Coordinates of C-alpha atoms in Angstrom, one line a residue:
M1 CA -1.5 14.5 35.8
S2 CA 0.4 11.3 36.8
E3 CA 3.9 11.4 38.1
K4 CA 6.7 10.7 35.7
V5 CA 9.5 8.2 36.3
K6 CA 13.0 8.1 34.8
V7 CA 14.3 5.0 33.0
T8 CA 17.6 4.5 31.3
I9 CA 17.8 2.2 28.3
D10 CA 21.2 1.4 26.8
G11 CA 22.6 4.5 28.5
I12 CA 19.9 6.9 27.2
S13 CA 17.5 8.3 29.8
V14 CA 13.9 9.3 29.3
E15 CA 11.0 10.3 31.5
V16 CA 7.8 8.5 31.0
E17 CA 4.4 8.2 32.6
Q18 CA 3.9 5.6 35.3
G19 CA 2.6 2.3 33.9
T20 CA 4.6 2.7 30.6
T21 CA 6.2 -0.5 29.5
I22 CA 9.9 -0.8 28.7
L23 CA 9.1 -1.3 25.0
N24 CA 7.0 1.9 24.7
A25 CA 9.7 3.8 26.7
A26 CA 12.3 2.6 24.2
R27 CA 10.0 3.7 21.3
L28 CA 9.9 7.3 22.8
I29 CA 13.7 7.3 22.4
G30 CA 13.6 5.6 19.0
G31 CA 16.4 4.3 16.9
E32 CA 18.2 1.0 17.2
I33 CA 17.6 0.5 20.9
V34 CA 13.9 -0.2 20.3
P35 CA 13.4 -4.0 20.9
P36 CA 11.7 -5.9 18.1
A37 CA 8.1 -7.0 18.6
M38 CA 6.3 -9.7 16.7
C39 CA 3.2 -10.1 18.8
Y40 CA 2.7 -6.8 20.6
Y41 CA 0.4 -4.3 19.0
S42 CA -0.2 -1.0 20.7
K43 CA -3.8 -0.7 19.4
L44 CA -4.8 -4.2 20.5
E45 CA -5.6 -4.6 24.1
G46 CA -4.0 -7.7 25.8
S47 CA -1.5 -8.3 23.0
G48 CA 2.2 -9.1 23.8
G49 CA 4.1 -11.6 25.8
K50 CA 3.9 -14.5 23.3
C51 CA 6.8 -14.2 20.8
R52 CA 9.6 -13.3 23.3
T53 CA 11.6 -11.4 20.7
C54 CA 11.5 -8.2 22.8
L55 CA 13.4 -9.7 25.7
V56 CA 15.7 -7.2 27.5
K57 CA 18.0 -7.3 30.6
V58 CA 17.0 -5.1 33.6
S59 CA 20.4 -4.5 35.2
K60 CA 18.9 -2.2 37.9
G61 CA 15.3 -2.6 39.2
S62 CA 14.8 0.9 40.6
E63 CA 16.2 3.5 42.9
K64 CA 14.5 1.9 45.9
D65 CA 15.5 -1.6 44.9
P66 CA 18.7 -1.5 42.7
R67 CA 19.0 -5.3 42.4
P68 CA 18.9 -6.6 38.8
M69 CA 16.1 -8.8 37.7
P70 CA 17.3 -12.5 37.8
K71 CA 16.1 -13.3 34.3
L72 CA 15.5 -11.5 31.0
V73 CA 12.0 -10.0 30.8
A74 CA 9.6 -9.3 28.0
S75 CA 9.8 -5.5 27.5
C76 CA 6.2 -5.3 26.1
R77 CA 4.8 -6.7 29.4
T78 CA 7.2 -5.2 32.0
T79 CA 6.4 -1.7 33.3
V80 CA 9.2 0.8 34.1
M81 CA 10.1 1.9 37.6
D82 CA 11.8 5.1 38.7
G83 CA 15.6 4.7 38.3
M84 CA 15.3 1.5 36.3
E85 CA 18.3 0.7 34.0
V86 CA 17.7 -1.6 31.0
Q87 CA 20.1 -3.2 28.5
N88 CA 19.0 -4.2 25.0
I89 CA 21.5 -4.0 22.2
T90 CA 24.4 -3.4 24.7
S91 CA 23.8 -6.8 26.3
P92 CA 25.4 -9.9 24.8
E93 CA 23.0 -12.0 26.9
V94 CA 20.0 -10.4 25.2
K95 CA 21.5 -10.8 21.7
E96 CA 22.1 -14.5 22.3
A97 CA 18.6 -15.0 23.7
R98 CA 17.1 -13.2 20.8
K99 CA 19.0 -15.4 18.4
G100 CA 17.6 -18.5 20.2
V101 CA 14.0 -17.1 20.0
V102 CA 14.4 -16.5 16.2
E103 CA 15.7 -20.0 15.8
L104 CA 12.6 -21.3 17.6
L105 CA 10.2 -19.2 15.5
L106 CA 11.9 -20.6 12.3
I107 CA 11.6 -24.2 13.4
N108 CA 8.3 -24.7 11.6
H109 CA 8.3 -21.5 9.5
P110 CA 9.2 -22.3 5.9
L111 CA 12.0 -20.3 4.2
D112 CA 9.8 -19.6 1.2
C113 CA 10.5 -15.8 1.0
P114 CA 10.9 -15.9 -2.8
V115 CA 7.2 -16.9 -3.2
C116 CA 5.7 -15.2 -0.2
D117 CA 3.6 -12.1 -0.7
Q118 CA 4.9 -10.7 2.6
A119 CA 8.5 -10.6 1.4
G120 CA 9.8 -7.1 1.8
E121 CA 7.3 -6.3 4.6
C122 CA 8.0 -9.3 6.9
H123 CA 9.3 -8.6 10.4
L124 CA 10.4 -12.2 10.8
Q125 CA 12.4 -11.9 7.6
D126 CA 14.2 -8.9 9.2
L127 CA 14.8 -10.8 12.4
G128 CA 16.1 -13.8 10.5
Y129 CA 18.6 -11.7 8.7
E130 CA 19.8 -9.9 11.8
H131 CA 19.8 -12.8 14.3
G132 CA 19.3 -16.0 12.4
T133 CA 21.8 -18.7 11.6
A134 CA 22.7 -20.3 8.3
A135 CA 21.4 -23.8 9.3
T136 CA 18.9 -25.3 11.7
R137 CA 19.6 -27.8 14.4
Y138 CA 16.0 -29.1 14.2
E139 CA 16.1 -32.7 13.0
F140 CA 12.3 -33.5 12.8
D141 CA 9.8 -32.9 10.0
R142 CA 8.3 -29.5 10.1
R143 CA 4.6 -29.3 10.5
T144 CA 2.7 -28.4 7.4
F145 CA -0.9 -27.4 6.6
E146 CA -3.0 -27.1 3.4
R147 CA -3.7 -23.5 2.3
R148 CA -7.2 -22.6 3.3
D149 CA -9.6 -19.8 2.1
I150 CA -11.2 -18.3 5.2
G151 CA -13.4 -15.9 3.2
D152 CA -13.6 -14.9 -0.4
K153 CA -10.8 -12.3 0.0
I154 CA -8.5 -13.9 2.6
Q155 CA -6.2 -17.0 2.4
L156 CA -4.7 -18.6 5.5
H157 CA -1.3 -20.3 5.0
M158 CA -1.0 -21.8 8.5
T159 CA 2.4 -23.3 7.7
R160 CA 3.9 -19.8 8.0
C161 CA 2.0 -18.8 11.2
I162 CA 4.0 -18.0 14.4
L163 CA 0.9 -17.9 16.6
C164 CA 1.2 -14.2 17.6
Y165 CA -2.6 -14.0 18.2
R166 CA -2.8 -10.5 16.5
C167 CA -5.5 -11.6 14.1
V168 CA -7.6 -13.1 16.9
Y169 CA -7.4 -9.9 18.9
V170 CA -8.4 -7.8 15.9
A171 CA -11.5 -10.1 15.3
D172 CA -12.3 -9.8 19.0
Q173 CA -11.9 -6.1 19.4
I174 CA -13.0 -4.4 16.2
T175 CA -15.6 -6.7 14.7
D176 CA -19.1 -7.6 15.8
K177 CA -18.3 -11.3 16.0
R178 CA -15.3 -13.6 15.8
E179 CA -15.3 -16.8 13.8
H180 CA -11.7 -17.8 14.1
G181 CA -9.2 -18.4 16.9
V182 CA -6.5 -20.8 18.1
L183 CA -7.5 -24.4 18.1
G184 CA -5.4 -27.1 19.8
R185 CA -2.4 -26.8 22.2
G186 CA 1.3 -27.0 21.9
D187 CA 2.6 -28.3 18.6
A188 CA -1.0 -29.0 17.5
A189 CA -2.0 -25.3 18.0
E190 CA -3.2 -23.5 14.9
I191 CA -5.2 -20.5 13.8
S192 CA -8.4 -21.8 12.2
T193 CA -12.2 -21.3 11.8
Y194 CA -14.6 -23.5 13.5
I195 CA -15.8 -26.2 11.1
E196 CA -14.4 -24.3 8.1
K197 CA -16.7 -21.3 8.7
A198 CA -15.8 -18.3 6.6
I199 CA -14.8 -15.0 8.1
E200 CA -17.4 -12.5 6.9
N201 CA -17.6 -9.0 8.4
D202 CA -16.9 -5.5 7.3
F203 CA -13.5 -5.3 9.0
S204 CA -12.2 -8.8 8.4
G205 CA -9.4 -7.6 6.0
N206 CA -7.6 -6.0 8.9
V207 CA -6.3 -9.5 10.0
I208 CA -4.1 -9.3 6.9
D209 CA -2.5 -6.0 8.0
V210 CA -1.7 -7.1 11.5
C211 CA -0.2 -10.4 10.5
P212 CA 3.6 -10.0 10.9
V213 CA 4.4 -12.9 8.5
G214 CA 2.8 -14.2 5.3
A215 CA 0.2 -16.5 7.1
L216 CA -2.8 -14.3 6.2
T217 CA -2.7 -12.8 2.7
D218 CA -4.9 -10.8 0.4
R219 CA -6.3 -13.1 -2.3
T220 CA -6.9 -10.1 -4.7
F221 CA -3.1 -9.3 -4.5
R222 CA -1.5 -12.8 -4.3
F223 CA 1.4 -13.3 -6.7
K224 CA 0.6 -10.1 -8.6
N225 CA 3.7 -8.2 -7.7
R226 CA 6.5 -7.5 -5.3
V227 CA 6.2 -4.6 -2.9
W228 CA 9.5 -3.1 -4.0
F229 CA 8.2 -2.8 -7.5
T230 CA 5.2 -0.8 -6.4
K231 CA 4.8 2.8 -5.5
P232 CA 2.8 3.5 -2.2
V233 CA 0.6 6.7 -2.2
D234 CA -1.4 8.1 0.7
A235 CA -5.1 8.7 -0.2
H236 CA -8.4 9.1 1.5
C237 CA -12.1 9.1 0.7
A238 CA -15.4 9.9 2.4
C239 CA -16.3 6.5 3.9
D240 CA -19.3 6.0 6.3
K241 CA -17.8 2.8 7.8
C242 CA -14.2 3.8 8.6
S243 CA -11.7 6.7 8.5
G244 CA -11.1 6.2 4.7
K245 CA -7.4 6.9 5.2
V246 CA -5.4 4.3 3.2
T247 CA -2.2 3.6 1.3
L248 CA -2.7 2.8 -2.4
W249 CA 0.0 0.6 -4.0
Y250 CA 0.5 1.4 -7.7
K251 CA 2.1 -0.6 -10.4
G252 CA 2.3 1.8 -13.3
E253 CA -1.1 3.5 -13.4
D254 CA -3.0 0.7 -11.8
V255 CA -3.9 0.3 -8.1
I256 CA -3.1 -3.3 -7.3
R257 CA -3.5 -3.2 -3.5
V258 CA -5.1 -1.1 -0.8
T259 CA -3.9 -1.3 2.8
A260 CA -4.3 0.6 6.0
R261 CA -1.6 3.1 6.8
K262 CA 1.1 1.8 9.1
D263 CA 3.5 3.6 11.5
E264 CA 7.3 3.0 11.7
Y265 CA 6.7 -0.1 13.9
G266 CA 4.4 -1.7 11.3
E267 CA 1.3 -1.0 13.3
V268 CA -2.0 0.2 11.7
E269 CA -2.7 3.9 12.3
S270 CA -6.5 3.4 11.7
F271 CA -8.3 0.2 10.8
I272 CA -10.2 0.3 7.5
C273 CA -13.3 -1.5 6.2
N274 CA -13.4 -4.2 3.5
D275 CA -15.1 -1.8 0.9
C276 CA -12.1 0.5 1.0
R277 CA -9.6 -2.4 1.0
F278 CA -11.1 -4.7 -1.7
E279 CA -13.6 -2.8 -3.8
K280 CA -12.1 0.6 -4.4
K281 CA -9.1 0.0 -6.7
K282 CA -9.5 2.9 -9.1
T283 CA -7.7 6.2 -8.7
S284 CA -11.0 8.0 -9.3
D285 CA -12.3 6.5 -6.0
W286 CA -9.7 8.4 -4.0
I287 CA -8.4 11.8 -3.2
I288 CA -4.6 11.5 -3.6
E289 CA -2.5 13.1 -0.8
G290 CA 1.0 12.3 -2.0
P291 CA 3.7 9.7 -1.9
R292 CA 4.0 7.6 1.2
K293 CA 7.1 8.3 3.3
I294 CA 9.2 5.2 3.3
S295 CA 12.2 4.4 5.5
K296 CA 15.5 4.5 3.5
H297 CA 16.3 1.1 5.1
S298 CA 13.2 -0.5 3.5
V299 CA 13.5 -2.4 0.2
I300 CA 10.3 -0.5 -0.9
S301 CA 12.4 2.7 -1.0
A302 CA 14.4 1.2 -3.9
N303 CA 11.6 2.1 -6.3
H304 CA 10.2 5.1 -4.5
Y305 CA 9.6 8.5 -6.0
E306 CA 8.7 12.0 -5.1
Q307 CA 6.2 12.9 -7.7
L308 CA 2.4 12.6 -7.5
A309 CA 1.9 11.1 -11.0
P310 CA 4.4 8.3 -11.6
P311 CA 5.0 7.4 -15.2
P312 CA 3.9 3.9 -16.4
V313 CA 6.4 1.2 -15.7
I314 CA 5.9 -0.3 -19.2
R315 CA 5.6 2.2 -22.1
K316 CA 3.7 1.2 -25.2
N317 CA 6.2 0.9 -28.1
P318 CA 4.8 -1.0 -31.1
A319 CA 8.2 -1.2 -32.8
L320 CA 9.9 -2.6 -29.8
K321 CA 7.0 -5.0 -29.2
E322 CA 7.3 -6.3 -32.8
A323 CA 11.1 -6.7 -32.5
N324 CA 10.7 -8.7 -29.3
K325 CA 8.2 -11.0 -31.0
E326 CA 10.6 -11.7 -33.9
Q327 CA 13.4 -12.4 -31.4
F328 CA 11.3 -14.8 -29.4
E329 CA 10.2 -16.7 -32.5
R330 CA 13.8 -16.9 -33.7
V331 CA 14.9 -18.4 -30.4
I332 CA 12.2 -21.0 -30.0
R333 CA 12.7 -22.1 -33.7
Y334 CA 16.1 -23.4 -32.9

């Protein structure tokens, strides 16, 4: 058993295993002191250190060396030391730096939330609301890309991409082969497939779940609904490729989307195969477990429910339908 060390984050102390990062130590405490993370993903080896949204201030290095660290550090990459003291939400310097990072992420990211399928589940949308500014200081043209289908079920909208590399790590670590990656450098860097090669493997759909913005979307769900009008339900099936544990998203009595289950930090609990994600969209394909627990702070909770068989959103009413038809004809006539 490894020796434990004590770290204090925003005045709250916790004992963790040696080698634990500041971010994961904060997650053990929970609540508002947990730094945001756009690129770090606990289940993907090597992730983190790219988006810089998790910057924190180390005001005390350790008991042996109490000197503060000279610069803000990425909490997802910095391991704790015994006696370390960290400031996150209690540091004005951290708040100002995070505001600058969000401004940088939004330089090229379009503010098309009203038409983006990720709206309501987007971490950048949350960060933009909490730390963004009303206007941008960027005077140059934003870079734009054409939408690209990188498979029969996945669409890449590179204009929205923030180059977090999550989808690349997923393809590297949970699939047999990787057909996409980051091409180019600097302002020319983009996620792409080599010579327009399609992504075809049994777990390719997981790149949709790990994307923190709306750059990679499910073509079978695009523009069908908003997540706050849907009702998420936990379900499972006997699948020989994956765990079969998913979340079904209902609109009325129809399953319009299937995703992997995610934890409170938006990270997938268990990656699922494409058959479960794209092919099984009937209630009869699944064993229903119950309503998905949704945070009260999420917009999805606005339409949540506590019963297993939600009533249809639209009830069939012939008389009302006929009256609506007459009203519509009356309006367009004049």
